[in-house]
PDB file of C-alpha atoms in Angstrom:
ATOM      1  CA  MET A 622      82.845   5.043 -38.432  1.00 68.00           C
ATOM      2  CA  ILE A 623      82.446   3.930 -42.052  1.00 73.00           C
ATOM      3  CA  ASP A 624      78.957   2.570 -41.340  1.00 73.00           C
ATOM      4  CA  SER A 625      77.972   5.870 -39.737  1.00 70.00           C
ATOM      5  CA  VAL A 626      79.168   7.876 -42.753  1.00 70.00           C
ATOM      6  CA  SER A 627      77.572   5.557 -45.310  1.00 73.00           C
ATOM      7  CA  SER A 628      74.195   5.465 -43.522  1.00 74.00           C
ATOM      8  CA  ASN A 629      74.034   9.257 -43.263  1.00 65.00           C
ATOM      9  CA  SER A 630      73.290  10.366 -46.813  1.00 66.00           C
ATOM     10  CA  THR A 631      71.615  13.772 -46.430  1.00 73.00           C
ATOM     11  CA  ASP A 632      72.806  15.308 -43.164  1.00 74.00           C
ATOM     12  CA  PRO A 633      76.137  17.111 -42.894  1.00 80.00           C
ATOM     13  CA  ILE A 634      78.875  15.055 -41.247  1.00 78.00           C
ATOM     14  CA  ASP A 635      81.156  16.425 -38.540  1.00 78.00           C
ATOM     15  CA  VAL A 636      84.306  14.526 -39.486  1.00 81.00           C
ATOM     16  CA  PHE A 637      86.326  16.069 -36.647  1.00 81.00           C
ATOM     17  CA  ARG A 638      83.848  14.829 -34.022  1.00 81.00           C
ATOM     18  CA  MET A 639      83.749  11.396 -35.641  1.00 82.00           C
ATOM     19  CA  LEU A 640      87.560  11.159 -35.567  1.00 84.00           C
ATOM     20  CA  VAL A 641      87.633  12.310 -31.946  1.00 82.00           C
ATOM     21  CA  ASN A 642      85.058   9.633 -31.047  1.00 82.00           C
ATOM     22  CA  LEU A 643      87.010   6.945 -32.886  1.00 84.00           C
ATOM     23  CA  THR A 644      90.316   7.960 -31.306  1.00 85.00           C
ATOM     24  CA  ASP A 645      88.718   8.117 -27.862  1.00 84.00           C
ATOM     25  CA  LYS A 646      87.239   4.639 -28.203  1.00 84.00           C
ATOM     26  CA  ILE A 647      90.514   3.123 -29.402  1.00 85.00           C
ATOM     27  CA  LEU A 648      92.658   4.784 -26.732  1.00 84.00           C
ATOM     28  CA  SER A 649      90.145   4.072 -23.962  1.00 83.00           C
ATOM     29  CA  ARG A 650      90.049   0.395 -24.839  1.00 81.00           C
ATOM     30  CA  ILE A 651      93.850   0.194 -24.836  1.00 82.00           C
ATOM     31  CA  ALA A 652      94.455   2.275 -21.722  1.00 82.00           C
ATOM     32  CA  PHE A 653      91.388   1.572 -19.582  1.00 81.00           C
ATOM     33  CA  GLY A 654      90.012  -1.682 -20.956  1.00 78.00           C
ATOM     34  CA  LYS A 655      86.685  -0.155 -22.022  1.00 77.00           C
ATOM     35  CA  THR A 656      85.019   3.111 -22.982  1.00 74.00           C
ATOM     36  CA  PHE A 657      83.100   5.178 -20.459  1.00 71.00           C
ATOM     37  CA  GLN A 658      79.857   6.788 -21.600  1.00 67.00           C
ATOM     38  CA  SER A 659      78.999  10.383 -20.979  1.00 60.00           C
ATOM     39  CA  ARG A 660      76.844  11.238 -17.974  1.00 62.00           C
ATOM     40  CA  ASP A 661      74.467  12.811 -20.473  1.00 58.00           C
ATOM     41  CA  GLN A 662      72.979   9.705 -22.115  1.00 50.00           C
ATOM     42  CA  SER A 663      71.850  11.705 -25.171  1.00 50.00           C
ATOM     43  CA  SER A 664      75.478  12.518 -25.963  1.00 56.00           C
ATOM     44  CA  ASP A 665      77.394  10.204 -28.277  1.00 61.00           C
ATOM     45  CA  GLY A 666      80.725  11.104 -26.690  1.00 66.00           C
ATOM     46  CA  SER A 667      82.490   9.769 -23.641  1.00 81.00           C
ATOM     47  CA  ARG A 668      82.945  11.339 -20.228  1.00 84.00           C
ATOM     48  CA  LEU A 669      86.596  11.983 -21.092  1.00 85.00           C
ATOM     49  CA  GLN A 670      85.574  13.923 -24.201  1.00 85.00           C
ATOM     50  CA  GLU A 671      83.213  16.049 -22.100  1.00 88.00           C
ATOM     51  CA  ILE A 672      86.004  16.884 -19.673  1.00 89.00           C
ATOM     52  CA  LEU A 673      88.469  17.635 -22.466  1.00 87.00           C
ATOM     53  CA  TYR A 674      86.040  19.967 -24.248  1.00 87.00           C
ATOM     54  CA  ASP A 675      85.249  21.756 -20.964  1.00 90.00           C
ATOM     55  CA  THR A 676      88.974  22.114 -20.266  1.00 91.00           C
ATOM     56  CA  MET A 677      89.717  23.490 -23.731  1.00 89.00           C
ATOM     57  CA  GLU A 678      86.893  25.977 -23.323  1.00 90.00           C
ATOM     58  CA  ALA A 679      88.141  27.095 -19.901  1.00 90.00           C
ATOM     59  CA  LEU A 680      91.757  27.436 -21.024  1.00 89.00           C
ATOM     60  CA  ASN A 681      90.936  29.227 -24.293  1.00 89.00           C
ATOM     61  CA  GLY A 682      89.271  32.125 -22.497  1.00 85.00           C
ATOM     62  CA  PHE A 683      90.874  35.305 -21.216  1.00 87.00           C
ATOM     63  CA  SER A 684      93.004  34.873 -18.136  1.00 89.00           C
ATOM     64  CA  ALA A 685      94.258  38.023 -16.433  1.00 92.00           C
ATOM     65  CA  SER A 686      97.115  36.136 -14.804  1.00 90.00           C
ATOM     66  CA  ASP A 687      98.564  35.533 -18.292  1.00 89.00           C
ATOM     67  CA  PHE A 688      99.031  39.282 -18.715  1.00 91.00           C
ATOM     68  CA  LEU A 689      99.469  40.405 -15.105  1.00 91.00           C
ATOM     69  CA  PRO A 690     101.219  37.534 -13.305  1.00 89.00           C
ATOM     70  CA  SER A 691     101.551  39.289  -9.950  1.00 91.00           C
ATOM     71  CA  VAL A 692      97.935  40.466  -9.536  1.00 92.00           C
ATOM     72  CA  GLY A 693      95.996  38.724 -12.319  1.00 92.00           C
ATOM     73  CA  TRP A 694      95.041  35.834 -10.057  1.00 91.00           C
ATOM     74  CA  ILE A 695      92.767  38.207  -8.132  1.00 94.00           C
ATOM     75  CA  ILE A 696      90.885  39.110 -11.297  1.00 93.00           C
ATOM     76  CA  ASP A 697      90.711  35.417 -12.298  1.00 93.00           C
ATOM     77  CA  ARG A 698      89.111  34.542  -8.961  1.00 94.00           C
ATOM     78  CA  ILE A 699      86.581  37.362  -9.233  1.00 94.00           C
ATOM     79  CA  THR A 700      85.624  36.526 -12.834  1.00 93.00           C
ATOM     80  CA  GLY A 701      85.395  32.777 -12.124  1.00 93.00           C
ATOM     81  CA  VAL A 702      88.183  31.696 -14.485  1.00 93.00           C
ATOM     82  CA  HIS A 703      90.092  30.091 -11.633  1.00 93.00           C
ATOM     83  CA  GLY A 704      87.006  28.180 -10.474  1.00 94.00           C
ATOM     84  CA  ARG A 705      86.270  26.798 -13.966  1.00 94.00           C
ATOM     85  CA  ILE A 706      89.863  25.568 -14.333  1.00 93.00           C
ATOM     86  CA  GLU A 707      89.809  24.014 -10.848  1.00 95.00           C
ATOM     87  CA  LYS A 708      86.536  22.256 -11.734  1.00 95.00           C
ATOM     88  CA  CYS A 709      88.190  20.758 -14.825  1.00 94.00           C
ATOM     89  CA  PHE A 710      91.096  19.435 -12.751  1.00 94.00           C
ATOM     90  CA  HIS A 711      88.636  18.039 -10.212  1.00 96.00           C
ATOM     91  CA  ASP A 712      86.683  16.330 -13.029  1.00 94.00           C
ATOM     92  CA  PHE A 713      89.903  14.755 -14.362  1.00 92.00           C
ATOM     93  CA  ASP A 714      90.820  13.519 -10.877  1.00 94.00           C
ATOM     94  CA  GLU A 715      87.340  12.070 -10.362  1.00 93.00           C
ATOM     95  CA  TYR A 716      87.341  10.389 -13.790  1.00 89.00           C
ATOM     96  CA  PHE A 717      90.718   8.717 -13.302  1.00 89.00           C
ATOM     97  CA  GLN A 718      89.911   7.734  -9.708  1.00 92.00           C
ATOM     98  CA  ASP A 719      86.731   6.029 -10.948  1.00 89.00           C
ATOM     99  CA  ILE A 720      88.796   4.045 -13.452  1.00 87.00           C
ATOM    100  CA  ILE A 721      91.307   3.026 -10.778  1.00 89.00           C
ATOM    101  CA  ASP A 722      88.470   2.018  -8.430  1.00 90.00           C
ATOM    102  CA  ILE A 723      86.945  -0.138 -11.175  1.00 87.00           C
ATOM    103  CA  HIS A 724      90.308  -1.856 -11.697  1.00 86.00           C
ATOM    104  CA  HIS A 725      90.686  -2.464  -7.946  1.00 87.00           C
ATOM    105  CA  ASN A 726      87.267  -4.148  -7.812  1.00 86.00           C
ATOM    106  CA  PRO A 727      87.889  -7.921  -7.546  1.00 82.00           C
ATOM    107  CA  GLU A 728      84.427  -8.677  -9.009  1.00 84.00           C
ATOM    108  CA  ARG A 729      84.979  -6.825 -12.281  1.00 81.00           C
ATOM    109  CA  GLN A 730      84.945  -8.781 -15.491  1.00 79.00           C
ATOM    110  CA  LYS A 731      88.530  -8.960 -16.759  1.00 75.00           C
ATOM    111  CA  SER A 732      89.443  -9.337 -20.404  1.00 74.00           C
ATOM    112  CA  LYS A 733      92.040 -11.722 -21.790  1.00 77.00           C
ATOM    113  CA  HIS A 734      94.547  -8.904 -22.161  1.00 78.00           C
ATOM    114  CA  GLU A 735      95.776  -6.487 -19.532  1.00 82.00           C
ATOM    115  CA  ASP A 736      95.210  -2.816 -20.201  1.00 82.00           C
ATOM    116  CA  LEU A 737      97.543   0.025 -19.281  1.00 85.00           C
ATOM    117  CA  ILE A 738      95.895   0.615 -15.895  1.00 86.00           C
ATOM    118  CA  ASP A 739      96.298  -3.067 -14.953  1.00 85.00           C
ATOM    119  CA  VAL A 740      99.987  -2.895 -15.810  1.00 84.00           C
ATOM    120  CA  LEU A 741     100.548   0.336 -13.868  1.00 86.00           C
ATOM    121  CA  LEU A 742      98.701  -0.988 -10.812  1.00 86.00           C
ATOM    122  CA  LYS A 743     100.758  -4.181 -10.954  1.00 86.00           C
ATOM    123  CA  VAL A 744     103.983  -2.122 -11.093  1.00 86.00           C
ATOM    124  CA  GLU A 745     102.783  -0.072  -8.122  1.00 85.00           C
ATOM    125  CA  LYS A 746     101.937  -3.213  -6.152  1.00 85.00           C
ATOM    126  CA  ASP A 747     105.215  -5.001  -6.914  1.00 85.00           C
ATOM    127  CA  GLY A 748     107.340  -1.934  -6.243  1.00 79.00           C
ATOM    128  CA  ARG A 749     109.966  -3.145  -8.713  1.00 73.00           C
ATOM    129  CA  SER A 750     109.721  -0.364 -11.229  1.00 65.00           C
ATOM    130  CA  THR A 751     112.837   0.885 -12.971  1.00 67.00           C
ATOM    131  CA  ILE A 752     111.076   4.212 -13.483  1.00 63.00           C
ATOM    132  CA  HIS A 753     111.943   6.825 -10.873  1.00 54.00           C
TER     133      HIS A 753
END
């Protein structure tokens, strides 16, 4: 991050985006063992960032069911709000399933340290969790 800021002398710097990228890379390495690039190769963010931004955009919009709980869902289906939110949930499911599939692959290159997914899969396999 420091190298990126110091090499960029004339262009404006989006500090928020840089901090989001840094946080994403750190948390992804800890939780998933590596970072996952965006499907759009020209983007400097990760796939998780894409999904999070899409979700924030979908949830920040007007939702009729927030104001009319009994009939607002009809309006949300007609306007497409419901579909955009469902797509975000589907994208999250797909993203996390891809990570789990990668961790189940016996041919994957493992690091010296287990990540969070390895630990959770081991707990699931052993069935000796104290968490209920």
